[in-house]
Short mmCIF file of C-alpha atoms in Angstrom, two decimals:
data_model
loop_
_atom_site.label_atom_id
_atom_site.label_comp_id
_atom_site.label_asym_id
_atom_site.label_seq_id
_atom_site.Cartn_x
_atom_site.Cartn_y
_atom_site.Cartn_z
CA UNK A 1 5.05 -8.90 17.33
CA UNK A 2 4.12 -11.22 14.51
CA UNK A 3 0.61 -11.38 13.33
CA UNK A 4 -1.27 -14.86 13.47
CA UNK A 5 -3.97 -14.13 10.91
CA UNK A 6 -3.49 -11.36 8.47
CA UNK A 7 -5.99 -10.37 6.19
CA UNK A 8 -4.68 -9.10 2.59
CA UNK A 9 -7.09 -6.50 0.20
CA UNK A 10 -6.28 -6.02 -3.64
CA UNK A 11 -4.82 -9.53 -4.60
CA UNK A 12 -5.78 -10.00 -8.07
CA UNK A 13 -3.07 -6.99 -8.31
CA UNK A 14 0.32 -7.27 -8.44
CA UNK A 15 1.14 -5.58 -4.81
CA UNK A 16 -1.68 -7.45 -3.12
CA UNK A 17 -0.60 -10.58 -4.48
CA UNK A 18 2.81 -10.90 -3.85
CA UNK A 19 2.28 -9.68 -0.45
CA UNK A 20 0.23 -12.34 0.50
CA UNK A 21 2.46 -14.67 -1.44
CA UNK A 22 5.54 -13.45 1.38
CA UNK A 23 3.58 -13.58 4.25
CA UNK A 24 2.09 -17.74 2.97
CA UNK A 25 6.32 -18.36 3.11
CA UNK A 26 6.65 -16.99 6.51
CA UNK A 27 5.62 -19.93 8.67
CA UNK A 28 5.91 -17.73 11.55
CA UNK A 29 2.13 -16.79 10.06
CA UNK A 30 -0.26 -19.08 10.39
CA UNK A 31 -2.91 -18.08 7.98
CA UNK A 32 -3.33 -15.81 5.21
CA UNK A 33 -6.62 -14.23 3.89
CA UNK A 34 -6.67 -12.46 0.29
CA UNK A 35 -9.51 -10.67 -0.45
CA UNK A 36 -10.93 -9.14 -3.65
CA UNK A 37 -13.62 -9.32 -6.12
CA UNK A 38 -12.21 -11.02 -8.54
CA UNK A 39 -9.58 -13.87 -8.52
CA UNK A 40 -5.65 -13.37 -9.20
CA UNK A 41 -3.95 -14.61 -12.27
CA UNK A 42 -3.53 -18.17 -12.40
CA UNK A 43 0.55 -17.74 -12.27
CA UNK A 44 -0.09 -15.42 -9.15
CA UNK A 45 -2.94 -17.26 -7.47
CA UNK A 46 0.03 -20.29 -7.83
CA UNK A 47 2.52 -17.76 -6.46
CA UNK A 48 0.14 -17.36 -3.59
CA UNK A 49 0.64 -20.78 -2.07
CA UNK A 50 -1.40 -21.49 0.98
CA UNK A 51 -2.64 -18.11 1.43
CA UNK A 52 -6.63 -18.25 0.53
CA UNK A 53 -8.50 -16.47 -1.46
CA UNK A 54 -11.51 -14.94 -0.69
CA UNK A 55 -13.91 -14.08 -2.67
CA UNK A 56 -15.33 -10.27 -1.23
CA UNK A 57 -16.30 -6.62 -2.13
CA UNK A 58 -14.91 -4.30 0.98
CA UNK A 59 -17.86 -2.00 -0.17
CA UNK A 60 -19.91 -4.92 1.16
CA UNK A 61 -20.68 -5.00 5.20
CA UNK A 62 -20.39 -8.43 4.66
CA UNK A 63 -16.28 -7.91 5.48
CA UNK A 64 -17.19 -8.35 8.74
CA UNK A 65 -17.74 -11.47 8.83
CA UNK A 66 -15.20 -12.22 6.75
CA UNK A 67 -12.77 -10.67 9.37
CA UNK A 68 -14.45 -11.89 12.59
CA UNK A 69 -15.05 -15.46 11.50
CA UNK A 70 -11.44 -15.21 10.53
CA UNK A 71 -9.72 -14.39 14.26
CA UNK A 72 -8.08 -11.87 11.82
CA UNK A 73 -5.35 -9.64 13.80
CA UNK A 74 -3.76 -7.53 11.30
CA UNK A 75 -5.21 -5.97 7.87
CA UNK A 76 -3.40 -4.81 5.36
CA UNK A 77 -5.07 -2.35 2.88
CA UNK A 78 -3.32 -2.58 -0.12
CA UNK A 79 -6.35 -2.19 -2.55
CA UNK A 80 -6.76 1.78 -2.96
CA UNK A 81 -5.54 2.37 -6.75
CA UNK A 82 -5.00 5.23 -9.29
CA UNK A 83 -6.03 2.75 -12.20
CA UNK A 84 -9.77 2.78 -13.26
CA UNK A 85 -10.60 -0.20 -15.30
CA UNK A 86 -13.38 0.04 -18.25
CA UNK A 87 -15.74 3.08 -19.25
CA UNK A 88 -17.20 3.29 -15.24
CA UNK A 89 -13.48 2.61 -14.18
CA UNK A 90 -13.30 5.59 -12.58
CA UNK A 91 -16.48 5.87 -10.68
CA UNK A 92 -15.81 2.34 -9.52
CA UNK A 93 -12.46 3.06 -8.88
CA UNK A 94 -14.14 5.80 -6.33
CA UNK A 95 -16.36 3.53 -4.56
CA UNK A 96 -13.81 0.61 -4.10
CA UNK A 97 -11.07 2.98 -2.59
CA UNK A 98 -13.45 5.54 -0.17
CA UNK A 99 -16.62 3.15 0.52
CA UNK A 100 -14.45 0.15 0.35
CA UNK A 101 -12.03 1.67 3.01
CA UNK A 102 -15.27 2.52 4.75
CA UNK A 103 -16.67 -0.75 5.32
CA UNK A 104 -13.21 -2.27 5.80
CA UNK A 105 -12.62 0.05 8.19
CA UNK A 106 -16.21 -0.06 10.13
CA UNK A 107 -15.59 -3.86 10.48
CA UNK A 108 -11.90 -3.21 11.59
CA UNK A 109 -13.41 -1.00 14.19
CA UNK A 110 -15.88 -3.94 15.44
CA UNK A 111 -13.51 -6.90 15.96
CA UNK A 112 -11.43 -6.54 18.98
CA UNK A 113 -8.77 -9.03 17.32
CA UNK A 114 -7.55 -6.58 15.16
CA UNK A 115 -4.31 -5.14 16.77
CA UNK A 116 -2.75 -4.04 13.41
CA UNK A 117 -3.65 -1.83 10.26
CA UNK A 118 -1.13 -0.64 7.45
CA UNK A 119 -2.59 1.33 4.57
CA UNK A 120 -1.07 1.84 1.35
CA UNK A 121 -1.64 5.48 0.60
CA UNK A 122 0.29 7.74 -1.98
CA UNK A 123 2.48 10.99 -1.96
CA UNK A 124 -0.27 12.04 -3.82
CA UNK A 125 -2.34 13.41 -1.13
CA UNK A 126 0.28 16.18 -1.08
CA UNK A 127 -1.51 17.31 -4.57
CA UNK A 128 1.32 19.18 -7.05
CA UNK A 129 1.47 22.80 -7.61
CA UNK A 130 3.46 25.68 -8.65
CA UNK A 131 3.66 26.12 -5.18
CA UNK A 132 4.68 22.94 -3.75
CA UNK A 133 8.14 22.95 -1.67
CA UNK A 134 11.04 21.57 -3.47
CA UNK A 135 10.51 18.62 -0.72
CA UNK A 136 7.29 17.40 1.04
CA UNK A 137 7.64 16.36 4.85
CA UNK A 138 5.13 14.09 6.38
CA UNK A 139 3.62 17.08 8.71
CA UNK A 140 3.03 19.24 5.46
CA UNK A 141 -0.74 20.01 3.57
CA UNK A 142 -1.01 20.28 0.06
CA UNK A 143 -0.59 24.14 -1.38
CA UNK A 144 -3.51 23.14 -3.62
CA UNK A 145 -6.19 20.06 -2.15
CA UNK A 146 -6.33 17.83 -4.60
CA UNK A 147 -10.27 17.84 -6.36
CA UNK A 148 -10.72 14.54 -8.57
CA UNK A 149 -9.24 11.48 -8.92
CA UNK A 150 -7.07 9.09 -7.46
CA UNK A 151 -5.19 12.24 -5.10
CA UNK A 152 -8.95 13.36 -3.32
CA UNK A 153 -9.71 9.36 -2.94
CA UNK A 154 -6.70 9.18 -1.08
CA UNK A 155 -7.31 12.26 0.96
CA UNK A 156 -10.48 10.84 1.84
CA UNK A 157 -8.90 7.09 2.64
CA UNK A 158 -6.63 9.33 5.01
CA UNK A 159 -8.79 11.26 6.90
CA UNK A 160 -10.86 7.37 7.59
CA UNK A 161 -7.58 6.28 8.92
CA UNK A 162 -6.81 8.92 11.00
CA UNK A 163 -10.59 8.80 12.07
CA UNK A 164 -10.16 4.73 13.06
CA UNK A 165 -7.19 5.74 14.92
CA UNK A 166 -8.87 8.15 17.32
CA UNK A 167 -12.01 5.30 17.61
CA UNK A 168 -8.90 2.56 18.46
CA UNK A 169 -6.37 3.89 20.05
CA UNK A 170 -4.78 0.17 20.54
CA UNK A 171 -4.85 -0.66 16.86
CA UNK A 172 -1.57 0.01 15.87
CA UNK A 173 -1.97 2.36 12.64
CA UNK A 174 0.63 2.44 9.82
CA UNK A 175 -0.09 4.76 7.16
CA UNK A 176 2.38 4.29 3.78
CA UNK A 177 2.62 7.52 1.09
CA UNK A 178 4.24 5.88 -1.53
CA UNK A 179 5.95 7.34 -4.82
CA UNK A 180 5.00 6.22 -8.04
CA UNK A 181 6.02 2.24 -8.75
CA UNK A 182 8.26 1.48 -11.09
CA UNK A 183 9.46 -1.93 -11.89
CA UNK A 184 9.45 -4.50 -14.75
CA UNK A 185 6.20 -6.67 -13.23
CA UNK A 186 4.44 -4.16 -12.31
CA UNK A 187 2.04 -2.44 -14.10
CA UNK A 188 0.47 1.28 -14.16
CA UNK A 189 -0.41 4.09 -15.41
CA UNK A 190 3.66 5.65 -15.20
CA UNK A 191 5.01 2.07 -16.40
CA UNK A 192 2.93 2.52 -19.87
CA UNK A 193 2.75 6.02 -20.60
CA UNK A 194 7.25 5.49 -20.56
CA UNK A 195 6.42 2.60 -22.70
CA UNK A 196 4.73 4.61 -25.81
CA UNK A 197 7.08 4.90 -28.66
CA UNK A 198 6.17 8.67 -28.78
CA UNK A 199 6.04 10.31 -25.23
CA UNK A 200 3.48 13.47 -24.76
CA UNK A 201 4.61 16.43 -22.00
CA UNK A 202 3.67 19.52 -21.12
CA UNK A 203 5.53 22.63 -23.14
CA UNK A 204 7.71 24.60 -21.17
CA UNK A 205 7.45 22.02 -18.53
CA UNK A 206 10.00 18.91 -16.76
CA UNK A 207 8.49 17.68 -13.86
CA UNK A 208 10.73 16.14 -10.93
CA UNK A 209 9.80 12.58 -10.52
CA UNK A 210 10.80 10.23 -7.40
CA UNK A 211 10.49 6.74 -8.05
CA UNK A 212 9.97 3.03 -5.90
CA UNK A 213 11.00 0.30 -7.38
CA UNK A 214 8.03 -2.03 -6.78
CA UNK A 215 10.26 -4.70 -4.82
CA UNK A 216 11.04 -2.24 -2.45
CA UNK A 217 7.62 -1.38 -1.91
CA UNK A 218 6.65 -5.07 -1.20
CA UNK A 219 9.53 -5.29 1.28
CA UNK A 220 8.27 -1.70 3.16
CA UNK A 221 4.55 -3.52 3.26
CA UNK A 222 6.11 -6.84 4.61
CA UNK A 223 8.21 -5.40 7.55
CA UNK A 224 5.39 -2.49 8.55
CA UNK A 225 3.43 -5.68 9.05
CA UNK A 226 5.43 -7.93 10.75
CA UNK A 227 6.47 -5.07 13.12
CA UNK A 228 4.96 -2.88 15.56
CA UNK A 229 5.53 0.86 13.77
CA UNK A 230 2.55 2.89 13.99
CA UNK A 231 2.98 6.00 12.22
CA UNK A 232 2.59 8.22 8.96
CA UNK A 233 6.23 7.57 6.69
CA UNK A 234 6.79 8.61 2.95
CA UNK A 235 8.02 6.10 0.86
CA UNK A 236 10.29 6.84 -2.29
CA UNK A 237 13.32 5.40 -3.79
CA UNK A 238 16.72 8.05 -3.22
CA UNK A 239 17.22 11.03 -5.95
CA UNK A 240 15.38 12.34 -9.08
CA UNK A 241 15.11 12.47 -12.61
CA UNK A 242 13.78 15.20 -14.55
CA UNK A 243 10.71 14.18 -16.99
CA UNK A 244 13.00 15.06 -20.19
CA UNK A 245 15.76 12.20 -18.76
CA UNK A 246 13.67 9.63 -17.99
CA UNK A 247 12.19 9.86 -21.65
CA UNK A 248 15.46 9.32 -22.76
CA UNK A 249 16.65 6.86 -20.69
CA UNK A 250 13.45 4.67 -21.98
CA UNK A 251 14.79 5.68 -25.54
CA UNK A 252 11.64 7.86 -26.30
CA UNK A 253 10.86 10.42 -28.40
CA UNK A 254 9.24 13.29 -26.45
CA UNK A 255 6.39 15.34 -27.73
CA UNK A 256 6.06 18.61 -26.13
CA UNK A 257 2.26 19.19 -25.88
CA UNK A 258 0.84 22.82 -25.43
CA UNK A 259 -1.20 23.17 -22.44
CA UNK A 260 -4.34 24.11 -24.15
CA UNK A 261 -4.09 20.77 -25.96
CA UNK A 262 -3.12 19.02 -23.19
CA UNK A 263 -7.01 17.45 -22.51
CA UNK A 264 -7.27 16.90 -26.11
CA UNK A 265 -4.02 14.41 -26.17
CA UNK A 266 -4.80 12.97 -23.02
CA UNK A 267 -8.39 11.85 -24.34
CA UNK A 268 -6.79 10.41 -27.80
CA UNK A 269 -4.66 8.23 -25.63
CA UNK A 270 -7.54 7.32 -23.14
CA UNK A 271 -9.72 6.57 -26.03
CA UNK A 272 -7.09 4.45 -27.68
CA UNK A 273 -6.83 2.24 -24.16
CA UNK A 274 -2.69 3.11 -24.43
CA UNK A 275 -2.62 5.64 -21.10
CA UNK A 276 -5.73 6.50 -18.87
CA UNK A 277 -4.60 9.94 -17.63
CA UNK A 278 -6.76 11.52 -14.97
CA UNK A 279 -6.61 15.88 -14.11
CA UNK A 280 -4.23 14.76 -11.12
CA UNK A 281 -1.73 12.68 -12.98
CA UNK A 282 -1.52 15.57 -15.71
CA UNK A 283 -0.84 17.71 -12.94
CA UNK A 284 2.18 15.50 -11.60
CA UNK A 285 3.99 16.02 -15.53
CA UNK A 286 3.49 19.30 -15.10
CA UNK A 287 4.95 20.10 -11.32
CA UNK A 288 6.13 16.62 -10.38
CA UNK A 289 6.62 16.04 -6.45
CA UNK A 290 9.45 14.73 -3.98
CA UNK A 291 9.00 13.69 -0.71
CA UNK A 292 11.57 13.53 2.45
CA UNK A 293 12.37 10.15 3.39
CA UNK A 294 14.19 10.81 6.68
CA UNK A 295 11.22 9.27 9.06
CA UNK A 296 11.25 6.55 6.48
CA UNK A 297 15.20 5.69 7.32
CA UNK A 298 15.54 6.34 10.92
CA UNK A 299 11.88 5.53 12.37
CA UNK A 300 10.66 3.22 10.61
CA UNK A 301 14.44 1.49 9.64
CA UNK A 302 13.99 1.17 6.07
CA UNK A 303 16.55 2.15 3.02
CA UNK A 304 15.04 1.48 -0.50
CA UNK A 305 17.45 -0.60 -2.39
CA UNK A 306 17.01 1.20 -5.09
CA UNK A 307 17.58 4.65 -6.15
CA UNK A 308 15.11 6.33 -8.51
CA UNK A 309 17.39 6.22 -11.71
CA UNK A 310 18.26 2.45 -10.80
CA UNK A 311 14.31 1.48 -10.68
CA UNK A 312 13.83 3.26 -13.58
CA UNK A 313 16.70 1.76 -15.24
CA UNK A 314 15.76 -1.87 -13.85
CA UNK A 315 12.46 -1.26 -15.61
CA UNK A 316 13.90 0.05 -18.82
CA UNK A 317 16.26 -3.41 -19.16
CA UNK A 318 13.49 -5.69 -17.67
CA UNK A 319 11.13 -4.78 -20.26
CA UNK A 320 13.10 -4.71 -22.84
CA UNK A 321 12.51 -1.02 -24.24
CA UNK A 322 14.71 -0.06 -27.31
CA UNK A 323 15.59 2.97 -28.31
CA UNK A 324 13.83 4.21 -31.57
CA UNK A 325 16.55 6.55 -32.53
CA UNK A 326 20.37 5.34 -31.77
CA UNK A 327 21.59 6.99 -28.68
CA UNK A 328 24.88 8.14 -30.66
CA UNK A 329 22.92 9.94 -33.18
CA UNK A 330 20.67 11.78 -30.36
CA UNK A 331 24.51 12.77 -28.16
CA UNK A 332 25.83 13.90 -32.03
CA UNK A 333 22.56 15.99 -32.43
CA UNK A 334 22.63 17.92 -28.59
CA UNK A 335 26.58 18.89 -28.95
CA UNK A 336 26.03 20.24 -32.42
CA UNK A 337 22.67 22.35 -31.10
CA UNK A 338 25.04 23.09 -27.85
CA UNK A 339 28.15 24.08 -30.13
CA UNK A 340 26.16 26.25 -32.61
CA UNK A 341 24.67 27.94 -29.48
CA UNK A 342 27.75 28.10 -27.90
CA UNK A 343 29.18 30.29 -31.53
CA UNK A 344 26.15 32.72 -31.56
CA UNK A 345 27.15 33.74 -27.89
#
């Protein structure tokens, strides 16, 4: 069933934004809230057409009104991020993604026009570990709970949902654990670490990475909310690339980092405002995840468009990273390494 009024969170970022922007050119919609606390980019607020902003904290009870005045029948929850902004970022970061979800959810729970809630959470509730499974299903725990950051907030956002859920069993509940984004508009905290001329990992370590391209994840948002398809689905473009490839692919250098030194590089970068790494995201280049995206192609009738290597390629070519070493010198380099290993065999 199509929504009437759907209510949008997170639109001064780039997923929040251009999902209200789709849903102000569906005119089978008839109005479109965005909510956040501060407003969009001019180009996006433009973008936005006749969706309206509004003005809000979701930490605030005051969302309440905000959705009851409204008539609002579907929310979207697209604000819970990984990216702390400023020297508080992330204990603000915290309280916008668990109280905000809170409060959104509390006032969710009072209107009885709400029929519809999707969530944007993240494969990383699944946490990443030595002894993760070489694929994560939607019905499997993390080996280790994840303790700080971005992974526990979304733990916490999950166990709200699944809490609202039980409290409204007529809300129809989607629940979204997306891969990292990848794209040439967006940006975060994967899209600028590739970006640095000289890349830092974790010796002895190539994590598995599954990508989204971020256009696919605007068109999963758009069709969980304009149909009825309640459920829990992982998200994540097709394949893998290994850490070390995807450094080369952007035409990086790589610079293996012991692990004792790992905190050390991590705060050089944070204190330079280049890459804001948190424990959890250091964990993911060291272990990587994948998730199973079977539920995701047969449930909820969704194929990403595309694969993992293709977003990361579209994002290579759309921002226009060159390689700082010619490719032909780097090829000439690995066969003679691979030839003189091959003659001390």
């Amino acid at each position: 069933m199509t929504p009437k009024v759907v209510l949008v969170t997170g639109v001064s970022r780039f997923l929040g934004g251009h999902l209200a922007a789709r849903f102000a050119a569906n005119p089978d919609i008839e109005r479109v809230l965005g909510v956040d606390t501060e407003p969009p980019p001019r180009d996006l607020l433009r973008r936005m057409g006749r969706a309206e902003f509004v003005r809000a904290d979701i930490r605030n009870p005051l969302i309440s009104k905000v959705i009851s005045t409204a008539n609002v029948d579907t929310v979207v929850h697209a604000s819970v991020t990984a990216s702390p902004a400023g020297p508080t970022g992330r204990t603000v970061m915290k309280e916008m993604n668990v109280i905000g979800t809170m409060q959104l959810l509390a006032a969710c729970q009072k209107s009885p026009k709400v029929q519809k809630l999707v969530v944007k959470s993240t494969s990383a509730v699944y946490g990443s570990s030595s002894r993760d499974p070489a694929v994560f299903t939607e019905d499997m725990g993390p080996k280790d709970l994840p303790s700080s950051g971005y992974a526990k907030d979304a733990v916490e956002v999950e166990g709200y949902v699944r809490g609202f859920g039980r409290r409204r069993p007529d809300v129809n509940v989607t629940t979204l654990r997306f891969t990292n984004f990848i794209g040439p508009r967006i940006d975060t905290v994967l899209t600028r670490y590739f970006a640095l001329p000289v890349v830092p990992t974790v010796l002895g370590y190539d994590a598995r990475v599954q990508l989204l391209h971020s256009e696919d994840a605007l068109a999963v948002l758009e069709r969980a909310t304009l149909h009825d398809l309640p459920g829990v689905y992982n998200v994540g473009g097709d394949g893998v690339l290994l850490l070390s490839q995807a450094i080369r692919r952007a035409g990086r250098l790589n610079l293996p980092v012991p692990s004792a030194a790992v905190p050390t590089v991590g705060g050089f970068f944070r204190s330079a405002r280049l890459v804001d790494f948190s424990p959890d995201q250091m964990r993911f280049l060291n272990w990587g995840r994948v998730v199973d995206t079977t539920l995701l192609k047969k449930d909820f009738g969704f194929t990403p468009r595309w694969t993992t290597q293709q977003a990361f390629d579209d994002y290579v070519s759309g921002r226009g990273l060159r390689p700082l070493i010619d490719p032909e010198m780097i090829e000439s380099a690995e066969r003679g390494i691979l030839d003189a290993a091959a003659r001390f065999r």
